[in-house]
mmCIF file of C-alpha atoms in Angstrom:
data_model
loop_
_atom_site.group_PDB
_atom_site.id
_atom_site.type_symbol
_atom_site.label_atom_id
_atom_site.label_comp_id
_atom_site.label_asym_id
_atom_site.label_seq_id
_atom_site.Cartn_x
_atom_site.Cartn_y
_atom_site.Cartn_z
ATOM 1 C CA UNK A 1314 0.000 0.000 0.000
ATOM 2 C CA UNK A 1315 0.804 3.670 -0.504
ATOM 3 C CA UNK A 1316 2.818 5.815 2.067
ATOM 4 C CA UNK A 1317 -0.187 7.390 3.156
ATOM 5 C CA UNK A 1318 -2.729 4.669 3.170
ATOM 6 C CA UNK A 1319 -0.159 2.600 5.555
ATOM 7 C CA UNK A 1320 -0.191 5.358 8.078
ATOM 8 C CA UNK A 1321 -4.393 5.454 7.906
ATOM 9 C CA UNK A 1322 -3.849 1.680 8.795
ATOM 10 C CA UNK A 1323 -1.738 2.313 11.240
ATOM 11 C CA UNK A 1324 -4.118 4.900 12.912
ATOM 12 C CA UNK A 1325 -6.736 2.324 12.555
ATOM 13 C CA UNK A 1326 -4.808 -0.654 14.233
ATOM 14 C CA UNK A 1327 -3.922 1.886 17.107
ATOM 15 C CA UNK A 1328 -7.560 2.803 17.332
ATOM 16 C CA UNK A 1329 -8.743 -1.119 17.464
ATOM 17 C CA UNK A 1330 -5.715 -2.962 19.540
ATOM 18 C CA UNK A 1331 -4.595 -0.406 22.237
ATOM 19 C CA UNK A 1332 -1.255 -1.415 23.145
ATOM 20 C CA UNK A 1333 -0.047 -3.216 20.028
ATOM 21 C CA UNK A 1334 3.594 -3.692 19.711
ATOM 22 C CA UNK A 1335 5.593 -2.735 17.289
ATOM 23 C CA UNK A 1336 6.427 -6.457 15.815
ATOM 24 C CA UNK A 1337 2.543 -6.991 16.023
ATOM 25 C CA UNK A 1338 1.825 -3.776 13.790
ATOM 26 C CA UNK A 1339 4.810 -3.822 11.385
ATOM 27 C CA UNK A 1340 3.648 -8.083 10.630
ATOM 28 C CA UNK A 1341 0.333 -6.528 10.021
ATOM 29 C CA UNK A 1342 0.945 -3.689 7.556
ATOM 30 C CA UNK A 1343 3.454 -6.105 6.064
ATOM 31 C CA UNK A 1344 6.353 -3.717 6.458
ATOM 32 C CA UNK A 1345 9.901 -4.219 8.647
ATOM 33 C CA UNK A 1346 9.534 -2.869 12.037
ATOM 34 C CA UNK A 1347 11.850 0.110 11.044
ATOM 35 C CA UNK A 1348 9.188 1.268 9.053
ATOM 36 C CA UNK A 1349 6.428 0.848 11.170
ATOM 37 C CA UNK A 1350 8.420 3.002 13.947
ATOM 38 C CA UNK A 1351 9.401 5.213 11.070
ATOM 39 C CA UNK A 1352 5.491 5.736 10.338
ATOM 40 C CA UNK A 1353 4.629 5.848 14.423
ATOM 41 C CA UNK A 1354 7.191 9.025 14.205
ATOM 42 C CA UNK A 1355 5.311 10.694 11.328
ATOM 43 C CA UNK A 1356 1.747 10.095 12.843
ATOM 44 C CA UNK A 1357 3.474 12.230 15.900
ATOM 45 C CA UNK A 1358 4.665 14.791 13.639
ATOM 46 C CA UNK A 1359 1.172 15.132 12.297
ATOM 47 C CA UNK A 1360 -0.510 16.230 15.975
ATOM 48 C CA UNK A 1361 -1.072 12.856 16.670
ATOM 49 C CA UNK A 1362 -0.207 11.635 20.638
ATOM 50 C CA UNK A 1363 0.832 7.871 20.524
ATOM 51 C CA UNK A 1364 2.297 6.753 24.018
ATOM 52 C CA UNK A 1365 4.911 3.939 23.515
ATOM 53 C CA UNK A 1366 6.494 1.925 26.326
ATOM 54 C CA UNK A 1367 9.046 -0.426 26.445
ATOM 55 C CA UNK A 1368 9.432 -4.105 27.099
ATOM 56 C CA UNK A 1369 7.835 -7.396 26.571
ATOM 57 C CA UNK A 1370 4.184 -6.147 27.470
ATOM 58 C CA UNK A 1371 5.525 -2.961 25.429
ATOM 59 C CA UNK A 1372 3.115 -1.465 22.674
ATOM 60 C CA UNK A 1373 1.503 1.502 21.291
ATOM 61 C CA UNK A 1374 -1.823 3.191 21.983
ATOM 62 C CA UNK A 1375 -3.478 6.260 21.307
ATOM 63 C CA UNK A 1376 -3.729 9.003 24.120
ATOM 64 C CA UNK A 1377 -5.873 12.264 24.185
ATOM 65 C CA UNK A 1378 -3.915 15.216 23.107
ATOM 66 C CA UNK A 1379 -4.484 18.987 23.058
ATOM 67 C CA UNK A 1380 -6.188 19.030 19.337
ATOM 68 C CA UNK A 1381 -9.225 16.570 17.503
ATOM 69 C CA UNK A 1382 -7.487 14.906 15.275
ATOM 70 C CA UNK A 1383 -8.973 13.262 12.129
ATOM 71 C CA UNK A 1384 -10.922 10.061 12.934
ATOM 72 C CA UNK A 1385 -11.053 6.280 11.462
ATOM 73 C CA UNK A 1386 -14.539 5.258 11.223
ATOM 74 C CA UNK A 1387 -15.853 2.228 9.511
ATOM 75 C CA UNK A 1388 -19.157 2.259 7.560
ATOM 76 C CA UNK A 1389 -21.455 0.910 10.919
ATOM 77 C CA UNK A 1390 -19.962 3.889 12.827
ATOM 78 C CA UNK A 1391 -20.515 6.764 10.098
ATOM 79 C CA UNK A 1392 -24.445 5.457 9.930
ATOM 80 C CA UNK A 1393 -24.581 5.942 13.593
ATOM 81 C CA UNK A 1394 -22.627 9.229 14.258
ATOM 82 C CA UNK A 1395 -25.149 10.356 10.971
ATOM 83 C CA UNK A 1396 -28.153 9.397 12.144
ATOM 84 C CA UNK A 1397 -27.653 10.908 15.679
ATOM 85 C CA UNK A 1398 -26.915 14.100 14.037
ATOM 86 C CA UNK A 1399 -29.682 13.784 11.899
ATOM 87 C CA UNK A 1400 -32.365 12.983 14.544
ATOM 88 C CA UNK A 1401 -30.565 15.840 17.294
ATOM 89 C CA UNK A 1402 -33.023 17.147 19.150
ATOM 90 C CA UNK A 1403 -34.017 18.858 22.475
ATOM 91 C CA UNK A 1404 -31.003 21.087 22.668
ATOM 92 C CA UNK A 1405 -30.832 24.736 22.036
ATOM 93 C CA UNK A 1406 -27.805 25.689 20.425
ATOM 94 C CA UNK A 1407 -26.481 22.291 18.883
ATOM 95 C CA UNK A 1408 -28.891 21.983 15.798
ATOM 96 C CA UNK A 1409 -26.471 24.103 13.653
ATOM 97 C CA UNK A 1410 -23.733 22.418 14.605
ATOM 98 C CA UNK A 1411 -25.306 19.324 14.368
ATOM 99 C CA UNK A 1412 -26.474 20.113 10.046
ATOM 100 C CA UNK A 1413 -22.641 21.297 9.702
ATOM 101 C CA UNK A 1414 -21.002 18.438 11.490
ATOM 102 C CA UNK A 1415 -23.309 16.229 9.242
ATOM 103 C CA UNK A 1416 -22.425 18.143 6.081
ATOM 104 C CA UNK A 1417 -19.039 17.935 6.499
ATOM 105 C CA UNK A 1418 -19.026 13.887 6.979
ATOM 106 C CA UNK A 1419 -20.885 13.733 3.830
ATOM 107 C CA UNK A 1420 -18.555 15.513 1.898
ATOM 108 C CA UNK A 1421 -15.438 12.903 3.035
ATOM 109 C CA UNK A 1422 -16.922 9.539 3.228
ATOM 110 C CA UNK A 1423 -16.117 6.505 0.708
ATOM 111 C CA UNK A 1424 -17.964 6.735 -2.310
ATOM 112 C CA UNK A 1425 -19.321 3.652 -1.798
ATOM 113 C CA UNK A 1426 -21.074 4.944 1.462
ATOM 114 C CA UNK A 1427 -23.038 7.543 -0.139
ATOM 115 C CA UNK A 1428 -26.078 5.831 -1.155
ATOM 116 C CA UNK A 1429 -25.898 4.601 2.992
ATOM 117 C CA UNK A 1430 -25.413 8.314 4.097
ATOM 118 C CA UNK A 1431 -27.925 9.908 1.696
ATOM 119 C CA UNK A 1432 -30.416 7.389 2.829
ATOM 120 C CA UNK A 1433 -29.954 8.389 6.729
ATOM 121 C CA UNK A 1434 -29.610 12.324 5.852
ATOM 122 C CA UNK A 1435 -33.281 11.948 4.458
ATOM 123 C CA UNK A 1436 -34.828 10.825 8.035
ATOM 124 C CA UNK A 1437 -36.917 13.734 9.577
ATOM 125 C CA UNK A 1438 -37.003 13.986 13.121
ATOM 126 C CA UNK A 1439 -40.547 15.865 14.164
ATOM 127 C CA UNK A 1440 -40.032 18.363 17.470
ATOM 128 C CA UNK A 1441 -44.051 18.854 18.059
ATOM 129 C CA UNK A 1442 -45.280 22.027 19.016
ATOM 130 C CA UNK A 1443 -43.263 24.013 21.186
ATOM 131 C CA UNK A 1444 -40.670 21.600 22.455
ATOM 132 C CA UNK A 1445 -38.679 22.193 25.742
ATOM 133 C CA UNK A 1446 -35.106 23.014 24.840
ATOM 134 C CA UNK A 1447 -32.151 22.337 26.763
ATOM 135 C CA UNK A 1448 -28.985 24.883 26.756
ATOM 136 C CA UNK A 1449 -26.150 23.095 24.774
ATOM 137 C CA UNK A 1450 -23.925 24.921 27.428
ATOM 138 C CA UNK A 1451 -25.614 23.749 30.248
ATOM 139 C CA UNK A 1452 -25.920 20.168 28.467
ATOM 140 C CA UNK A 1453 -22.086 20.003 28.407
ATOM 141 C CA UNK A 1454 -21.484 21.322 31.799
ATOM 142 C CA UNK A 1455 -24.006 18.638 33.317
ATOM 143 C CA UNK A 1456 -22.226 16.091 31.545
ATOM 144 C CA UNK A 1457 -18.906 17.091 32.497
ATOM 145 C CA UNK A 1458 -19.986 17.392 35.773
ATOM 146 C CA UNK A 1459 -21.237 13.679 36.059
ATOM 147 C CA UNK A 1460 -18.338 12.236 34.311
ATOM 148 C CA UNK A 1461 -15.773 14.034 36.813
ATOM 149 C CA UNK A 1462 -17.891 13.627 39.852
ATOM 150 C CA UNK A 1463 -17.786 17.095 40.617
ATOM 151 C CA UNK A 1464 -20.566 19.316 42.531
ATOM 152 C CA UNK A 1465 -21.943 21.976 40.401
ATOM 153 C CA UNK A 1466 -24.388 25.024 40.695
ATOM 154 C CA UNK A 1467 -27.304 25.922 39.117
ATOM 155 C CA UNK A 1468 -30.358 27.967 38.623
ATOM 156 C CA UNK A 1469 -33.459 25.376 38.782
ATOM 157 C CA UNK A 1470 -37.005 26.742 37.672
ATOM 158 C CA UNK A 1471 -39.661 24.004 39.461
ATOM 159 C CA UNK A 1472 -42.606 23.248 37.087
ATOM 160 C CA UNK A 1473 -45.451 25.527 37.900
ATOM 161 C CA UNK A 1474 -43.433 28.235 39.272
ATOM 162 C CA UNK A 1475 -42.225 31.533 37.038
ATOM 163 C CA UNK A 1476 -38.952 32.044 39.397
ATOM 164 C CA UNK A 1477 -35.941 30.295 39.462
ATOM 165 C CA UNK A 1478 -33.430 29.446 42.461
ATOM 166 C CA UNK A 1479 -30.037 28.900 43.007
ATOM 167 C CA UNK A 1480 -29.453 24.980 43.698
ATOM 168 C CA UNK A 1481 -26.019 23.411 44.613
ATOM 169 C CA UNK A 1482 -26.182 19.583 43.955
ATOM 170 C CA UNK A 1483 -24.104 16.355 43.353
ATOM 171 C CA UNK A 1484 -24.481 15.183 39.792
ATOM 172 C CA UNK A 1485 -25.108 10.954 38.942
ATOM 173 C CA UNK A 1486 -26.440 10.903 35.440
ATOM 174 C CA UNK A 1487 -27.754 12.811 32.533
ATOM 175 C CA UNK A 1488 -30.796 10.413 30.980
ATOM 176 C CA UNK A 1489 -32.828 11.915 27.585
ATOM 177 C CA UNK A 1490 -36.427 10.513 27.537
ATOM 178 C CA UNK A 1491 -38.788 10.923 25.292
ATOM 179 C CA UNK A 1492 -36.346 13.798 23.476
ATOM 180 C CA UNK A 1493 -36.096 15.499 27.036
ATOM 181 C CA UNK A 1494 -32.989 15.895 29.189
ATOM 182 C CA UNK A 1495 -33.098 14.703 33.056
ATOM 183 C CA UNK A 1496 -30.057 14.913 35.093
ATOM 184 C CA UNK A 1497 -30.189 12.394 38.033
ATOM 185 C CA UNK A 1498 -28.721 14.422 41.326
ATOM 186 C CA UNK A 1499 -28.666 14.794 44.901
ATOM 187 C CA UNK A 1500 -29.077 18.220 46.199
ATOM 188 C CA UNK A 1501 -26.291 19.577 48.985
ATOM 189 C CA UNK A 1502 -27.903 18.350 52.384
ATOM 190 C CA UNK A 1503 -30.344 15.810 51.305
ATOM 191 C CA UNK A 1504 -30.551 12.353 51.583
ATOM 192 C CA UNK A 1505 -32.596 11.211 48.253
ATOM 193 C CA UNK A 1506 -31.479 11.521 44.744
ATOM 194 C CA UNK A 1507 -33.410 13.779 42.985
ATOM 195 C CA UNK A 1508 -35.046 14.752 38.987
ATOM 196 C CA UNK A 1509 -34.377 17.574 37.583
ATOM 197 C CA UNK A 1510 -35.430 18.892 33.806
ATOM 198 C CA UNK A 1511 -32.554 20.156 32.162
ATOM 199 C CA UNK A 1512 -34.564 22.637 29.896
ATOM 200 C CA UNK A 1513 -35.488 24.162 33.197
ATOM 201 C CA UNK A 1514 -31.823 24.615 34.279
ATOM 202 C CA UNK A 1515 -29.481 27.624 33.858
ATOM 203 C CA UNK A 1516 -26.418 29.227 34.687
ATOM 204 C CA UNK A 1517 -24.485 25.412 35.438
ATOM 205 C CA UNK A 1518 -20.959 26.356 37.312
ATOM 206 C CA UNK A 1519 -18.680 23.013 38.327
ATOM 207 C CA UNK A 1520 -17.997 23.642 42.221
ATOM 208 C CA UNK A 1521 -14.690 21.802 41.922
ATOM 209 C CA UNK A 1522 -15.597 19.328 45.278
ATOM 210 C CA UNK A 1523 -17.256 16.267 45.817
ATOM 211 C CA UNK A 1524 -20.457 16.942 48.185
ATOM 212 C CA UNK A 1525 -22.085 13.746 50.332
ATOM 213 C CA UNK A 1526 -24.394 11.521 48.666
ATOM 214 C CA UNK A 1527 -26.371 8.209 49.266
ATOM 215 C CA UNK A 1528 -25.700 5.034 46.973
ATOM 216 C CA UNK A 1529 -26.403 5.835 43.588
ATOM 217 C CA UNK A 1530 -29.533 4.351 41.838
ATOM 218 C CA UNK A 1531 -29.068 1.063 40.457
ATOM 219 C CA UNK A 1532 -30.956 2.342 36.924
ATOM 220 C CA UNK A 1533 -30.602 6.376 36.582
ATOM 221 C CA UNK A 1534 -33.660 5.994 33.670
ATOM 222 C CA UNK A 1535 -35.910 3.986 35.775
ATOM 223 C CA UNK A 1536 -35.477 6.152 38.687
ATOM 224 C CA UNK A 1537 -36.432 9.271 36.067
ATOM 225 C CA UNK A 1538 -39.351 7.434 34.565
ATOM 226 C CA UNK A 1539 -40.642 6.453 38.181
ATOM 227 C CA UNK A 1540 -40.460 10.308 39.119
ATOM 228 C CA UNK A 1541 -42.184 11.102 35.977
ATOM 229 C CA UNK A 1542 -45.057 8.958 36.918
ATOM 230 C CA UNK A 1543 -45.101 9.242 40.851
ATOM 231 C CA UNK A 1544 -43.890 12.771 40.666
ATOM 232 C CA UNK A 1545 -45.421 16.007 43.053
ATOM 233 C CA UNK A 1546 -48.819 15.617 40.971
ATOM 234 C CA UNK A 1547 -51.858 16.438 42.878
ATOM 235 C CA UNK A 1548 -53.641 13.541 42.380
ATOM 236 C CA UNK A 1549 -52.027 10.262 43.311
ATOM 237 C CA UNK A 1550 -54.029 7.450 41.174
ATOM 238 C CA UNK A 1551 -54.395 3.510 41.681
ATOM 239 C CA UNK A 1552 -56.278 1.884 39.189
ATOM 240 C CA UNK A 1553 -57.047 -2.173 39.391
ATOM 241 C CA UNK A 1554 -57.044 -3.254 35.661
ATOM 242 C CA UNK A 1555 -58.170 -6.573 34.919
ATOM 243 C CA UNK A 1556 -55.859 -8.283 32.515
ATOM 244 C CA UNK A 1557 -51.625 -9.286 33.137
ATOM 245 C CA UNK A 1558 -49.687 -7.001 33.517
ATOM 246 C CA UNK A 1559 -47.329 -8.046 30.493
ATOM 247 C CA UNK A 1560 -50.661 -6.735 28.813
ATOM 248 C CA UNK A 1561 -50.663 -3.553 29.945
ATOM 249 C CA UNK A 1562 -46.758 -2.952 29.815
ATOM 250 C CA UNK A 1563 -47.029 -2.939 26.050
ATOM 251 C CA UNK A 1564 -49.416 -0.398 26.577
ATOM 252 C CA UNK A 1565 -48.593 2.239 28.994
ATOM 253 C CA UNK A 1566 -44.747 4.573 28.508
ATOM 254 C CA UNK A 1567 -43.338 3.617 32.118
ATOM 255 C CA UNK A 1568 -42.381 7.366 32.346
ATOM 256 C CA UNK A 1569 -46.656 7.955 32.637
ATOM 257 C CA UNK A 1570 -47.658 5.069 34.941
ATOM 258 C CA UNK A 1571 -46.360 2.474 36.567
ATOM 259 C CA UNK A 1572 -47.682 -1.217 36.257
ATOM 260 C CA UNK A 1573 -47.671 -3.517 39.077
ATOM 261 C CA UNK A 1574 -48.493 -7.237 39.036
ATOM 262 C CA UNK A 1575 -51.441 -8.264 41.375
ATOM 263 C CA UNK A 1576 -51.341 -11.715 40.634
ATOM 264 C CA UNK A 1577 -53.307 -12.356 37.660
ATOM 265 C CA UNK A 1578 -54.232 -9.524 37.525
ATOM 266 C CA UNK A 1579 -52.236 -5.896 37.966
ATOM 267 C CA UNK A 1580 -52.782 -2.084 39.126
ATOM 268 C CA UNK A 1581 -51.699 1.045 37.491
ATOM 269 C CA UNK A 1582 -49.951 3.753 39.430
ATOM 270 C CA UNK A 1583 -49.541 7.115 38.405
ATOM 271 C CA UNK A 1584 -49.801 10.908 39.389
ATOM 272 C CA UNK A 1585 -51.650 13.810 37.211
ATOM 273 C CA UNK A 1586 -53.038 17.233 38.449
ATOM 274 C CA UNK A 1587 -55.954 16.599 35.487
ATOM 275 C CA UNK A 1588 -58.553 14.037 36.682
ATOM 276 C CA UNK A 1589 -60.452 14.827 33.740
ATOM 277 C CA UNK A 1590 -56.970 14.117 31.509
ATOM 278 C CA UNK A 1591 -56.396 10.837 33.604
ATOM 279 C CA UNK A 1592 -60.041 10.155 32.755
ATOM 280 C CA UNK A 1593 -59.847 10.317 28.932
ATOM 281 C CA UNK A 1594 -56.607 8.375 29.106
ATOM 282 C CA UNK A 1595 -57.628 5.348 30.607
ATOM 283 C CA UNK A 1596 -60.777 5.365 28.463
ATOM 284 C CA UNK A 1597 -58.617 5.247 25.560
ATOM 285 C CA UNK A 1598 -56.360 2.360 26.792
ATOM 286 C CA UNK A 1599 -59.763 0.137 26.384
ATOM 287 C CA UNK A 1600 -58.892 -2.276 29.357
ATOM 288 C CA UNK A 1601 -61.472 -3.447 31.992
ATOM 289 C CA UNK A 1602 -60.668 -1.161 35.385
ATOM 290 C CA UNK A 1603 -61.580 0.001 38.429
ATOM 291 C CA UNK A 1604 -60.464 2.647 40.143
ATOM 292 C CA UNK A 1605 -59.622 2.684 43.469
ATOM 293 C CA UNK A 1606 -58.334 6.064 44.316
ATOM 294 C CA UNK A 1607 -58.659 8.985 44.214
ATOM 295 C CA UNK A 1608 -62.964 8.352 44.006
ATOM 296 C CA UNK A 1609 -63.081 11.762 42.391
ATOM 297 C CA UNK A 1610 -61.963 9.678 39.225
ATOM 298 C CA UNK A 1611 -64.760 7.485 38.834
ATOM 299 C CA UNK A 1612 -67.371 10.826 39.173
ATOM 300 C CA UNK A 1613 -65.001 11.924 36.140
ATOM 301 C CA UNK A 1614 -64.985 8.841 34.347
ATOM 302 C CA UNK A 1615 -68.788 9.205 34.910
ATOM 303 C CA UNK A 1616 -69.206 12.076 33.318
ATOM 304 C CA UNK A 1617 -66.684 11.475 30.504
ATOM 305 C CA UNK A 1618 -69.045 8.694 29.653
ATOM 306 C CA UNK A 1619 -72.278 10.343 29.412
ATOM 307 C CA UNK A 1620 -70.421 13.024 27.384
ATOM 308 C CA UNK A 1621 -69.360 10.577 24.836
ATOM 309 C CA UNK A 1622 -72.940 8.931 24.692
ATOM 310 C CA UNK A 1623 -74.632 12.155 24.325
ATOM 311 C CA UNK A 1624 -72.404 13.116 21.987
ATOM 312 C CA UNK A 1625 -72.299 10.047 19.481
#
């Protein structure tokens, strides 16, 4: 092979066996082991940092350096990074960079990946009416935050209120559900981990310590789907449903109510501050129920009812 496509295999080996020696990477580019040092020099040259060590468990790997330097992706990798640009959504700010990012990967791929990439670059993703938006900044400093372990600050604006307020907490995970961003945390003081909406976060500083926490949650996105369900609602509603429970799990998001098994039979749990909403809901899931709290929601399914009847 060419000069320069030996040193693209060479970045590619590095990328794929971390650690590979320099017998191991000279037999496979099929070139003396002066060369493949020679090549290691020139990759080094280019802004590339390659860490070697010595000795029998000796080898070369890749290490993060100061600059991005280009990247060796195979075809399965380009259709992901594509289609995750193509479909990014829910944060403010990245949507340009997202259509340039995906522009510029369509300009330098194979030619014999285009058909793949044109495919993917046709997929529409829908944002609804007035979606929330996250800040890209605060999206990065979140996620910095939980990957260092590090305390940060923040403005937090709780739903229903107009004013926001200052909030020092100890960051777990960031979790995007149903295109919305959650960041898993435990506030400075408390004893529970906590959900907060990222599109209702501002002004994210890194504190630079580590403050107290409990154990972590075993699964960050259950513990955000449970809070989305169980959450400060006004209305706290158990409904016996008549049918398995596997049923009614293909049925109901987990992040609006959760199912659990009665025997045979199963109950759905969730919060709302719309009776009337909760109302048309379960009417649509068509299941056999009863309702056994709060009994305000069987007046409203009542109601609902007689509506529809007089109606149709």
């Amino acid at each position: 092979m060419s000069t320069t496509s030996r040193r693209l295999e060479t970045l590619a080996l590095l990328q794929t066996h971390p650690g590979i020696s320099a017998p191991t990477l000279a037999a496979r580019l099929g070139v003396t082991e002066r060369t493949a040092r020679r090549d290691i020099a020139q990759l080094r040259e280019l802004g590339y940092r390659i860490d070697g060590s010595a000795g029998r468990d000796g080898g070369y790997r890749l290490a993060q350096g100061r600059a991005m330097p280009p990247l060796l992706l195979d075809a399965d990798e380009v259709a992901a990074v594509a289609l995750s640009l193509r479909t990014a959504v829910g944060v403010e700010g990245l949507e340009t960079a997202a259509v340039t990012a995906l522009a510029k990967l369509t300009q330098v791929v194979p030619s014999q990946w285009q058909t793949r990439l044109t495919a993917l670059t046709d997929v529409q993703a829908y944002q609804g009416r007035s979606p929330r938006r996250a800040s890209g900044d605060v999206l990065v400093q979140l996620a910095l935050a939980c990957r260092a372990g590090e305390a940060v600050r923040f403005r937090h604006r709780p739903m229903g209120t107009a004013d926001d307020r200052a909030v020092e907490v100890q960051p777990y995970r960031l979790v995007a559900l149903r295109r919305l961003w959650y960041l898993v945390a435990c506030a400075r003081g408390a004893d529970e981990w906590r959900v907060y909406a990222v599109d209702r976060i501002s002004q994210a500083q890194p504190l630079g310590i580590h403050l107290p926490a409990p154990s972590p949650p075993d699964d960050a996105a259950q513990l955000v789907a449970q809070s989305l369900a169980h959450g400060r609602w006004r209305h706290q509603v158990r409904v016996a449903v008549h049918t398995s429970g596997d049923l009614v799990r293909e049925l109901v998001d987990p992040s609006v109510a959760a199912v659990v098994d009665t025997g045979d039979e199963c109950e759905l749990q969730f919060g709302t501050n719309d009776l009337d909403w909760a109302a048309r809901w379960l009417a649509y899931l068509n299941l056999e129920l009863d309702v056994i709290e709060p009994v305000a929601l069987s007046a409203r399914l009542r109601v609902f009812g007689q509506w529809l009847a007089e109606r149709y």
